[in-house]
Short mmCIF file of C-alpha atoms in Angstrom, two decimals:
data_model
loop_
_atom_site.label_atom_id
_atom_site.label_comp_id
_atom_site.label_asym_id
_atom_site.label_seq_id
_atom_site.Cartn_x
_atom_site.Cartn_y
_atom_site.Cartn_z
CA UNK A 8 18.53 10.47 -7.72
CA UNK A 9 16.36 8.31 -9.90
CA UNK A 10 17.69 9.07 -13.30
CA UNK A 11 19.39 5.95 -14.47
CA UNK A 12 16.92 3.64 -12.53
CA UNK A 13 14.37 5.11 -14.79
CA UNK A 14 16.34 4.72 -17.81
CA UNK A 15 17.45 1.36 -16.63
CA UNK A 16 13.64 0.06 -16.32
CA UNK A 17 12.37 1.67 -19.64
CA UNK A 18 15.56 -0.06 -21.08
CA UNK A 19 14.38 -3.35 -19.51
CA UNK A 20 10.71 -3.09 -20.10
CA UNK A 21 11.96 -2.74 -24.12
CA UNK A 22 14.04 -5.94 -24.17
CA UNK A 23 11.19 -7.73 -22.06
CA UNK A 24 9.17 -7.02 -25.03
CA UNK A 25 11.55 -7.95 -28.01
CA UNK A 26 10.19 -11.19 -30.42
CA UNK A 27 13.71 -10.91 -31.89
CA UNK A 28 16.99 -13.21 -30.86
CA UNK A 29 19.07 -11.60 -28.27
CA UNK A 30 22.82 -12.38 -28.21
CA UNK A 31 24.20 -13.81 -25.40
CA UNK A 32 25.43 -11.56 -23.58
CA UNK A 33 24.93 -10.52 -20.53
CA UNK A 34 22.03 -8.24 -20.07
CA UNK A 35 23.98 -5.63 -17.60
CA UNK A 36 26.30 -5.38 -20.67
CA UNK A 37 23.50 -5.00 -22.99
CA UNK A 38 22.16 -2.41 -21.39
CA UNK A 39 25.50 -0.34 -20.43
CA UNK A 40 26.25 -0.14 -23.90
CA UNK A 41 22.95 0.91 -24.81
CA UNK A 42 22.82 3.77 -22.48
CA UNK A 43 26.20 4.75 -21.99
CA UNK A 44 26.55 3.49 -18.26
CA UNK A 45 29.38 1.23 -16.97
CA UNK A 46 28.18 -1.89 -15.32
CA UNK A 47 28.44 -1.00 -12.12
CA UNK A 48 26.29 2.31 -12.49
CA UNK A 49 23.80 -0.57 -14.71
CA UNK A 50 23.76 -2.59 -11.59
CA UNK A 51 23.18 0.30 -9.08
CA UNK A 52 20.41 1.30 -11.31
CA UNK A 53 18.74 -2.16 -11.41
CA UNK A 54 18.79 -1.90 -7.47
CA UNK A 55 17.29 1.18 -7.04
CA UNK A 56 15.15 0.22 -9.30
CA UNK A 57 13.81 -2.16 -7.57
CA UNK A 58 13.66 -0.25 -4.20
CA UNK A 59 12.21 2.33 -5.36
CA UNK A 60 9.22 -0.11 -7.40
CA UNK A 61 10.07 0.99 -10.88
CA UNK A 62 10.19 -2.52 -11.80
CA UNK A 63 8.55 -5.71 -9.79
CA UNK A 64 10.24 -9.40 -9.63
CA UNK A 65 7.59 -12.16 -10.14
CA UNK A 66 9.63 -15.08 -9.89
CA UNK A 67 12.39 -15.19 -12.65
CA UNK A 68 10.60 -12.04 -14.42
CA UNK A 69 10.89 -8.70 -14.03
CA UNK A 70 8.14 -6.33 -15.11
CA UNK A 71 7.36 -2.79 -15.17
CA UNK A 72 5.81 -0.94 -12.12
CA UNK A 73 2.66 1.08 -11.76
CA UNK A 74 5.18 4.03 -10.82
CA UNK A 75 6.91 3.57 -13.93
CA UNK A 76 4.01 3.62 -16.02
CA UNK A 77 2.89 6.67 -14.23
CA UNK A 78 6.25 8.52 -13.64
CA UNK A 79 5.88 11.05 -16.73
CA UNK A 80 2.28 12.10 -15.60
CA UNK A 81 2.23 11.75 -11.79
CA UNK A 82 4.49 14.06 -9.62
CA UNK A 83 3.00 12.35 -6.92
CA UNK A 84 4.31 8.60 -8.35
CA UNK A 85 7.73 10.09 -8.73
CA UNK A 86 7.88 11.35 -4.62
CA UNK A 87 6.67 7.94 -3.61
CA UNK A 88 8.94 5.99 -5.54
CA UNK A 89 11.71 8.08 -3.81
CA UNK A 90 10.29 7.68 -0.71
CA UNK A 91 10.86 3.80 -1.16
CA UNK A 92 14.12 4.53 -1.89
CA UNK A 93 14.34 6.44 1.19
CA UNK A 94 12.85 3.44 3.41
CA UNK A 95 15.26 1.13 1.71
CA UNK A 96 18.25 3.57 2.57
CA UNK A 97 20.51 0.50 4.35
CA UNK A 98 19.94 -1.65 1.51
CA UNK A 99 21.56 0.80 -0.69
CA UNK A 100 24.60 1.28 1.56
CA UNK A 101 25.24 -2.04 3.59
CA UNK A 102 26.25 -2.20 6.91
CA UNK A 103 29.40 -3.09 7.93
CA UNK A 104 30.17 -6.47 7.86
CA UNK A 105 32.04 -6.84 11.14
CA UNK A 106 29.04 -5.56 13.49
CA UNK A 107 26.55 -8.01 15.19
CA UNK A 108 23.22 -7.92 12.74
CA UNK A 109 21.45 -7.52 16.49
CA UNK A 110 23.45 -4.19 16.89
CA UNK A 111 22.65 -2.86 12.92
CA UNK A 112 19.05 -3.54 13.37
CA UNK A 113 19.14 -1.26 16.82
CA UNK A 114 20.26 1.28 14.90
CA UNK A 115 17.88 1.44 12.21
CA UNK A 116 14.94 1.33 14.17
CA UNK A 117 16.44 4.48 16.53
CA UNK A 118 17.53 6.36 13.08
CA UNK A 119 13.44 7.80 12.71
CA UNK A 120 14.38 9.61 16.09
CA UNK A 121 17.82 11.26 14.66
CA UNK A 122 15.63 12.04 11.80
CA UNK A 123 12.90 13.76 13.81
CA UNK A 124 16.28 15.95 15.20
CA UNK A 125 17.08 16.73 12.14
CA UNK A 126 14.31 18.26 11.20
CA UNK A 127 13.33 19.95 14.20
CA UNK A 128 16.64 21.31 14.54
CA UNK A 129 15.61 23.50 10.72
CA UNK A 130 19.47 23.23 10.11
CA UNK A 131 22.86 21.10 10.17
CA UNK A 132 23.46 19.30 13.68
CA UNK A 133 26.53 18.25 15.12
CA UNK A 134 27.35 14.81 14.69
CA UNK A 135 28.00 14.36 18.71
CA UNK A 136 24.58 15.39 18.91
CA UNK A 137 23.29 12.82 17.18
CA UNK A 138 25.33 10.29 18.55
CA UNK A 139 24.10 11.18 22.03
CA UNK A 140 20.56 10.97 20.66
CA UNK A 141 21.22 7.67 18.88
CA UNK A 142 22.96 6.17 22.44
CA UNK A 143 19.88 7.48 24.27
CA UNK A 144 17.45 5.61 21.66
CA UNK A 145 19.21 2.15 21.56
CA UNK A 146 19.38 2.06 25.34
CA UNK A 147 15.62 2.64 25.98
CA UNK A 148 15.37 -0.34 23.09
CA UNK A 149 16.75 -2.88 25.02
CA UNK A 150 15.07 -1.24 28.51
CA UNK A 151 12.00 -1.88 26.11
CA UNK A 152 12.71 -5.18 25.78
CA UNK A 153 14.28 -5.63 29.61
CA UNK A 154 17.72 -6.41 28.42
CA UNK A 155 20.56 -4.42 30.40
CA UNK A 156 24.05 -3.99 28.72
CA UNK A 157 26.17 -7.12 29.39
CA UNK A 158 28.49 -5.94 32.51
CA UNK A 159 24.94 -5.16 34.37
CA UNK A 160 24.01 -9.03 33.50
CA UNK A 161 27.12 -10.54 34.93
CA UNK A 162 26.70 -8.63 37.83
CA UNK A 163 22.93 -9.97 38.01
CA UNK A 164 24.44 -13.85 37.60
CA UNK A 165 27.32 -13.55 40.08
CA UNK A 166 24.74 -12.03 42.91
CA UNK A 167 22.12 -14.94 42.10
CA UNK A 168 24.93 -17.60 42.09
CA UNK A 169 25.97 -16.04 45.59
CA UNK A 170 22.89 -16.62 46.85
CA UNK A 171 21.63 -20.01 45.74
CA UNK A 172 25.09 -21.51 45.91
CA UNK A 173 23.79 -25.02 46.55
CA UNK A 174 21.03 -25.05 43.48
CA UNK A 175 21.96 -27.45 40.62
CA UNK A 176 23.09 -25.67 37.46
CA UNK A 177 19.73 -24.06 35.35
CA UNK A 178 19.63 -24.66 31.87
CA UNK A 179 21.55 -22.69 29.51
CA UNK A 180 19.40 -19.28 28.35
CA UNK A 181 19.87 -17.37 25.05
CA UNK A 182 21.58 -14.63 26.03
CA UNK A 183 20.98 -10.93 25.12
CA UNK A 184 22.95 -9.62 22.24
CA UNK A 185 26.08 -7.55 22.85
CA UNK A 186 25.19 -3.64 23.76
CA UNK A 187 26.78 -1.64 20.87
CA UNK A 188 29.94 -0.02 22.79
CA UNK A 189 30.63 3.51 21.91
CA UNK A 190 33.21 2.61 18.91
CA UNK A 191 30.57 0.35 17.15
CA UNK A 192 27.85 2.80 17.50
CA UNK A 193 30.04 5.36 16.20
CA UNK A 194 30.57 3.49 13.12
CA UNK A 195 27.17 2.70 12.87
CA UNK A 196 25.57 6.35 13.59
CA UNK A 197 28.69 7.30 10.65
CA UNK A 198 26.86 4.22 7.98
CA UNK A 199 23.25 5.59 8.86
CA UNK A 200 24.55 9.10 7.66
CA UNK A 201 26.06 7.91 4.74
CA UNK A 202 23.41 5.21 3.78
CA UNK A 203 20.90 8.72 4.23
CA UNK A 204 23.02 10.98 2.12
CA UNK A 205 23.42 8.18 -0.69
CA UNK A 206 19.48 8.42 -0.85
CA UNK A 207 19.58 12.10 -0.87
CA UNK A 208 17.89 12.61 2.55
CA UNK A 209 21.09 14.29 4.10
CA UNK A 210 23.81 16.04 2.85
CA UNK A 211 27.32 15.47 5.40
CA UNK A 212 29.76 18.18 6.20
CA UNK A 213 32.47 18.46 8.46
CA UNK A 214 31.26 16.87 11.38
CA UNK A 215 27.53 18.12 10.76
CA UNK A 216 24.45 16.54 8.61
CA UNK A 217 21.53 18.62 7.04
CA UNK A 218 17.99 17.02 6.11
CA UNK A 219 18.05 18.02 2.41
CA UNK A 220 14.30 19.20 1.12
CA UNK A 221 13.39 15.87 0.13
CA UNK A 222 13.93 14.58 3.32
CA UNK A 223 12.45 16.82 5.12
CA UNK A 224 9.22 16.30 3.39
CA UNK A 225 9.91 12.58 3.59
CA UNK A 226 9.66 13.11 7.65
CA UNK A 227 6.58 15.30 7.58
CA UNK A 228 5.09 12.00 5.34
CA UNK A 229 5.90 9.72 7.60
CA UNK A 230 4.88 11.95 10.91
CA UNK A 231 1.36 12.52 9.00
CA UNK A 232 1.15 8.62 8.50
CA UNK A 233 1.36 8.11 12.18
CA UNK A 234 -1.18 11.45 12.96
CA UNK A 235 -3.68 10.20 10.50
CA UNK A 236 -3.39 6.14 11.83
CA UNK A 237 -4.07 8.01 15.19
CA UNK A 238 -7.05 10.19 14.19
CA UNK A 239 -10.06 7.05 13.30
CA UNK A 240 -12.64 8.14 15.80
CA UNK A 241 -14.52 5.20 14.27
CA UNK A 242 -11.92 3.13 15.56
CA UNK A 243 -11.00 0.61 13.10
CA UNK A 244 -7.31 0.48 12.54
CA UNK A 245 -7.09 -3.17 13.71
CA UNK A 246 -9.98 -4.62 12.20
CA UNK A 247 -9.58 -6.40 8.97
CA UNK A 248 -10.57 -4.63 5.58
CA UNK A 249 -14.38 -6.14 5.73
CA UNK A 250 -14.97 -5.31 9.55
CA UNK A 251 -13.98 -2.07 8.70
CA UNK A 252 -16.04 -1.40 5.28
CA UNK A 253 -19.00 -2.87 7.55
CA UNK A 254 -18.36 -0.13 9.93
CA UNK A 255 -17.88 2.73 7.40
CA UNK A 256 -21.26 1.25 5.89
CA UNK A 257 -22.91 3.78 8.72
CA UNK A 258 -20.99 6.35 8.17
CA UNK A 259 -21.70 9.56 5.58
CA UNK A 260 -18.57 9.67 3.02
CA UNK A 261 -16.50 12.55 4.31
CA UNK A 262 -16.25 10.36 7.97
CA UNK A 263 -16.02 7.45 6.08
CA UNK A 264 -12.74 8.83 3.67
CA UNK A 265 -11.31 9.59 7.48
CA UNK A 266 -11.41 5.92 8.28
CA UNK A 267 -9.97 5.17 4.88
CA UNK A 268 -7.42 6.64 5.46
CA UNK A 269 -6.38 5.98 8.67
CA UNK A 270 -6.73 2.22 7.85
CA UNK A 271 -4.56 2.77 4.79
CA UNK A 272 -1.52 4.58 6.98
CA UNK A 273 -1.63 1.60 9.21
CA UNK A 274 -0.94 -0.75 6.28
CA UNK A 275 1.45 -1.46 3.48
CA UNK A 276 -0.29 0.26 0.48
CA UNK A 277 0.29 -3.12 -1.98
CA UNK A 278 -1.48 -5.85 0.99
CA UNK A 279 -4.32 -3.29 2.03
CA UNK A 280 -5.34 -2.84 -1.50
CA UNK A 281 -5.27 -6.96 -2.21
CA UNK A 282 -7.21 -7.10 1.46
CA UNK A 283 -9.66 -4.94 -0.33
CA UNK A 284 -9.92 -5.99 -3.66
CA UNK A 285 -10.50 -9.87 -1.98
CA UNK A 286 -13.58 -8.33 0.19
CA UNK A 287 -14.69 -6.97 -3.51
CA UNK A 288 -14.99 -9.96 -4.81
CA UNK A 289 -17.54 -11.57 -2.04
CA UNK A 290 -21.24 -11.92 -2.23
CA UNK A 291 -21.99 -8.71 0.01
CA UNK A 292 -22.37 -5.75 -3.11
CA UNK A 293 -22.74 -2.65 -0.37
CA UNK A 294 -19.20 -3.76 0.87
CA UNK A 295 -17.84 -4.14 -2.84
CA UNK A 296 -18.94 -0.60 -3.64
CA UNK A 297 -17.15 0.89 -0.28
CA UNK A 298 -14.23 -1.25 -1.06
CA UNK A 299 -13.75 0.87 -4.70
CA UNK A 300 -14.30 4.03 -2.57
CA UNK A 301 -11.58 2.95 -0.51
CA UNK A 302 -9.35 2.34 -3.63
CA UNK A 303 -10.03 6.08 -4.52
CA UNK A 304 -8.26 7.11 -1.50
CA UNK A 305 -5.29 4.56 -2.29
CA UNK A 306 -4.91 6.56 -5.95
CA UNK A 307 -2.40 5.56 -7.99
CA UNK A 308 -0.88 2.79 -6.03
CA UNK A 309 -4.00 0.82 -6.54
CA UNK A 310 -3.96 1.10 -10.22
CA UNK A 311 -2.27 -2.14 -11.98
CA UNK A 312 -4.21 -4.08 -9.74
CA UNK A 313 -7.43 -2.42 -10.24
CA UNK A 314 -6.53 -2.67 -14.32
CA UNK A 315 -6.26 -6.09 -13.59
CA UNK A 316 -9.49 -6.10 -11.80
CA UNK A 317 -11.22 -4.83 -14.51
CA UNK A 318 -11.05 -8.26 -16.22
CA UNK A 319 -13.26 -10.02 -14.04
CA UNK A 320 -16.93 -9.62 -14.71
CA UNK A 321 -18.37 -9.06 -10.84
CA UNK A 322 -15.26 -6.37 -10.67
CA UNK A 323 -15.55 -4.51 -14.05
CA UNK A 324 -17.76 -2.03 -13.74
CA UNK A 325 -16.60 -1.00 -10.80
CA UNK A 326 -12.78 -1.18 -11.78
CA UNK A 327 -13.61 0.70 -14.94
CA UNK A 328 -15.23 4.04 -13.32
CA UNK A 329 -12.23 3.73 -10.84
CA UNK A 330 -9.75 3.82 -13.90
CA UNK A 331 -12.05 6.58 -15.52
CA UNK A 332 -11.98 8.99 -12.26
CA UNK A 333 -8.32 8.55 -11.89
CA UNK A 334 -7.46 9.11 -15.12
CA UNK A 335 -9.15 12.44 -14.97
CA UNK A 336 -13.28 11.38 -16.28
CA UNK A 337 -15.48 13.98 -14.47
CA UNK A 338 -17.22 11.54 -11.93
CA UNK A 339 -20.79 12.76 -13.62
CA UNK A 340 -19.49 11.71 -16.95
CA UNK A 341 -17.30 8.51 -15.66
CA UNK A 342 -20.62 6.00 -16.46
CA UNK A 343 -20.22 6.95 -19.85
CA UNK A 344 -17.19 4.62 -20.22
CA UNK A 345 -19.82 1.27 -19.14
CA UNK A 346 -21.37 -0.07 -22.36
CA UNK A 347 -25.03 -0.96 -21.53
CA UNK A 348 -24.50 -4.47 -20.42
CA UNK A 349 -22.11 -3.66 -17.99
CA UNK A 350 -24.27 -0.44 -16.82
CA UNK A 351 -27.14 -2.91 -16.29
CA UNK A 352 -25.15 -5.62 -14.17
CA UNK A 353 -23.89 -2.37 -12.16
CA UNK A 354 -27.61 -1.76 -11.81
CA UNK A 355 -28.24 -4.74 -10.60
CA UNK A 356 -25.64 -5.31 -7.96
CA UNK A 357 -26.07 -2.18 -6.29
CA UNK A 358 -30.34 -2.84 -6.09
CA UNK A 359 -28.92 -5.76 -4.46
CA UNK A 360 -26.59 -3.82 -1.78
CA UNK A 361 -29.71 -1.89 -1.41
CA UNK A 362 -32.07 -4.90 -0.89
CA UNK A 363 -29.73 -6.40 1.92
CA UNK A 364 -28.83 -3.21 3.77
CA UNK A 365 -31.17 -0.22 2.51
CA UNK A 366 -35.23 0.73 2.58
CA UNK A 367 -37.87 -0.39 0.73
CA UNK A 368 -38.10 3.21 -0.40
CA UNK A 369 -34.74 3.19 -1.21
CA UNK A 370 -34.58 0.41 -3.95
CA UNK A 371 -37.62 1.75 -5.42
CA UNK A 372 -36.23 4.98 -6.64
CA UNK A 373 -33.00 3.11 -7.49
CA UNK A 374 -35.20 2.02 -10.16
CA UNK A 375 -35.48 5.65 -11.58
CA UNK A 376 -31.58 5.43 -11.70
CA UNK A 377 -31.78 2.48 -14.69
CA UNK A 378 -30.10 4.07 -18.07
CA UNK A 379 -32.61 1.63 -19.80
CA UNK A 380 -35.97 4.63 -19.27
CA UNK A 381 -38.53 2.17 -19.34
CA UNK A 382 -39.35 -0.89 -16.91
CA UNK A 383 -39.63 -3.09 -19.61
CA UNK A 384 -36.58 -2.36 -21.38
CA UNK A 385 -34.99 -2.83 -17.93
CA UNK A 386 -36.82 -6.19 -17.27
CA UNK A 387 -35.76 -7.62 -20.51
CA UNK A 388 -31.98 -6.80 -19.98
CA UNK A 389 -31.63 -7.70 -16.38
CA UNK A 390 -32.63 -10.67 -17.39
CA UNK A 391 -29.98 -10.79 -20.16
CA UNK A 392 -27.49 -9.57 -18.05
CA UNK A 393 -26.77 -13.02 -15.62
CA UNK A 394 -26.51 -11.14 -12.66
CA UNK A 395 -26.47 -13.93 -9.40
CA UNK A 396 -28.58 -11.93 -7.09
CA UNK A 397 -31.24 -11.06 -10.21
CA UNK A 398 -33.84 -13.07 -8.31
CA UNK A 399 -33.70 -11.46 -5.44
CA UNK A 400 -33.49 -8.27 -6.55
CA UNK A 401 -36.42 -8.54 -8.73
CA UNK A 402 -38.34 -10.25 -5.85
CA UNK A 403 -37.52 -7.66 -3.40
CA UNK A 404 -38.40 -4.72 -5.78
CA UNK A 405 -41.80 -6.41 -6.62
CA UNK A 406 -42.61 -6.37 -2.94
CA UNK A 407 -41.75 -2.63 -2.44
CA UNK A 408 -42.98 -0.78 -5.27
CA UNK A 409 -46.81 0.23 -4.56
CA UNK A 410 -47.93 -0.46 -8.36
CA UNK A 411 -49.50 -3.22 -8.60
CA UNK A 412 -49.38 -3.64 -11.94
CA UNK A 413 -45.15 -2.65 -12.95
CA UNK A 414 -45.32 -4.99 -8.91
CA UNK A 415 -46.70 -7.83 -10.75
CA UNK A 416 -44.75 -7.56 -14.41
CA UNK A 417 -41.23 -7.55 -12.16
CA UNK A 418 -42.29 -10.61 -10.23
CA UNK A 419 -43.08 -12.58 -13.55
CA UNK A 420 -39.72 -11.54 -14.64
CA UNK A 421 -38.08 -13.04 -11.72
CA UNK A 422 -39.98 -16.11 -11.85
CA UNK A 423 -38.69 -16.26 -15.39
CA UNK A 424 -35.49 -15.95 -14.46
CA UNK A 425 -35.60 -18.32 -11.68
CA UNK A 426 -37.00 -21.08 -14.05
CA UNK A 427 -34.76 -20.13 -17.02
CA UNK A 428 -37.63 -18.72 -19.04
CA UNK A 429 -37.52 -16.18 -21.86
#
């Protein structure tokens, strides 16, 4: 289903690439002739391409996906990026132009419902099944929104002019759209099919459809999505991406993964991982460190932007054991990839999510956690390291830790700090 978009992206991603003069012609026919496609199939591809997030469009550019980048390696980037596809279905196969826009839009939000049939069902289904089912969904739309068909509203206007016969005219309304009569439906229940089975969700017969396999499981996905968004005992759905982290902050990491989760299903994957990645980079360091463990939920979605991430100082460390776990680092080996400077400024942010939110206790057997063995080692780098929070972190651990002396050697070191000493 994918095939050519694939192709079609690699192709692109090579030619984006390319110091050498290109001819000028046209890329479609560059690349039809380089991979054996006609232009149409080129231009199909380039869609679906899109759609399905092989390749992004920032402004006049187009550049390689995260699911491209992972599609040879990652089963799981290949089912998402069909599972765009499968969102996108009537983009790929327009509606028809004649039909009001108000009546296509009915249709698509009702076709999750002749989905669910479908899969219930285990089997093909009539197609006057589903075009009872579809009726019955579009009406209870519009009863959703109190609009009645259109003979039920003239009815409604002549008994009200009947009655107030000597009121002065009221100002014109916007009126309801049209109710889909039988005919348009039909055609549009017959384009939903079609615009299904040119994703590969369905496969038509004679007067029948069948969920294929892949569209089966696409259902189950999206019925999980909605049980997971409905299991957050915690109850943070709604609540932007630092309320919730603040919440989760109380929470042990297997209830905490729950409420991940059930935030992320409630979300578009690529704006809940910018939400997070822009709480990251505030002051609070407990709420940057549940932010990451968030990200491990997202997986591979999250990558590019965490790779990006990874180029900013207050983010790297955390960005880089991120990229280390994912790409398969045993978590007890993934500090390995930190050199010691960044190991150190790791050290230090997390004393300071400690400090703010943790027990005196706490922070001072964080110090046992330092790579550097010795306080004094420790002292001298932290000091190196141009941490913000240093200060406090080395004032705060001076006042906890019950030796008086290593007490009194860490709170020189901050007042060195604090007055730019060596």
């Amino acid at each position: 289903m994918l095939a050519d978009a694939v192709r079609i992206a690699r192709w692109a991603a090579v030619e984006r690439d390319r110091d050498d003069d290109r001819d000028a012609t046209p890329a479609t026919e560059r690349a039809a002739a380089a991979l054996d496609l006609t232009p149409a199939q080129v231009r199909a591809g380039w869609d679906r391409a899109r759609l399905a997030g092989l390749v992004e469009l920032h402004g006049d550019t187009a550049r390689p996906g995260w699911r491209l980048r992972a599609w040879d390696r990652d089963d799981s980037a290949v089912l998402r990026g069909w599972v765009a596809l499968f969102d996108a279905w009537s983009l790929v196969h327009p509606a028809p132009g004649d039909v009001a826009p108000a009546a296509v839009a009915e249709v698509v939000e009702a076709v999750p419902q002749v989905l669910s049939l479908l899969q219930l069902s285990a089997g093909p289904v009539h197609v006057p099944a589903l075009f009872d089912l579809l009726q019955q969904r579009v009406a209870e739309l519009r009863e959703e929104r109190c609009e009645v068909p259109d003979d039920r509203q003239a009815q409604n206007q002549a008994q009200n002019q009947a009655q107030a016969p000597s009121q002065p005219p009221s100002q014109p309304q916007a009126q309801p759209q049209p109710f889909p009569g039988p005919d348009s439906l039909s055609r549009l229940l017959d384009w939903a099919l079609e615009g299904l089975a040119a994703v590969g969700a369905l496969t038509l017969g004679e007067g029948h459809a069948t969920l294929t396999p892949l569209g089966n499981w696409a259902v189950w996905v999206k019925l999980e999505q909605i049980c997971v968004a409905a299991q957050s005992p915690a109850g943070h759905i709604e609540q932007s991406a630092e309320d919730m982290l603040r919440g989760c902050a109380r929470l042990t990491p297997g209830p905490a993964r729950v409420e991940y989760r059930a935030w992320l299903a409630a979300r578009p994957v690529r704006s809940a991982v910018t939400e997070l990645l822009a709480v990251a980079r505030g002051e609070d360091a407990l709420l940057r460190g549940l932010a990451f463990e968030a990200l491990r939920v997202v997986g591979a979605p999250a990558e590019a932007e965490v790779r990006a991430a990874a180029e900013e100082v207050c983010l790297r460390p955390y960005a880089l054991l991120w990229l280390a776990e994912y790409e398969g680092a045993d978590p007890d080996d993934a500090p390995d990839v930190l050199t010691r400077e960044e190991a150190t400024w790791l050290w230090v942010d997390t004393a300071a999510a400690v400090a703010d939110h943790g027990e005196s206790a706490l922070l001072v057997r964080h110090l046992e956690s330092a790579v550097q063995g010795t306080v004094p080692a420790l002292l001298d780098e932290v000091r190196a390291v141009g941490h913000p929070r240093t200060v406090q972190v080395l004032v705060a651990l001076a006042a906890a830790h019950p030796d008086p002396a290593l007490a009194k050697a860490v709170r020189r070191a901050a007042f060195q700090v604090h007055t730019g000493g060596a």
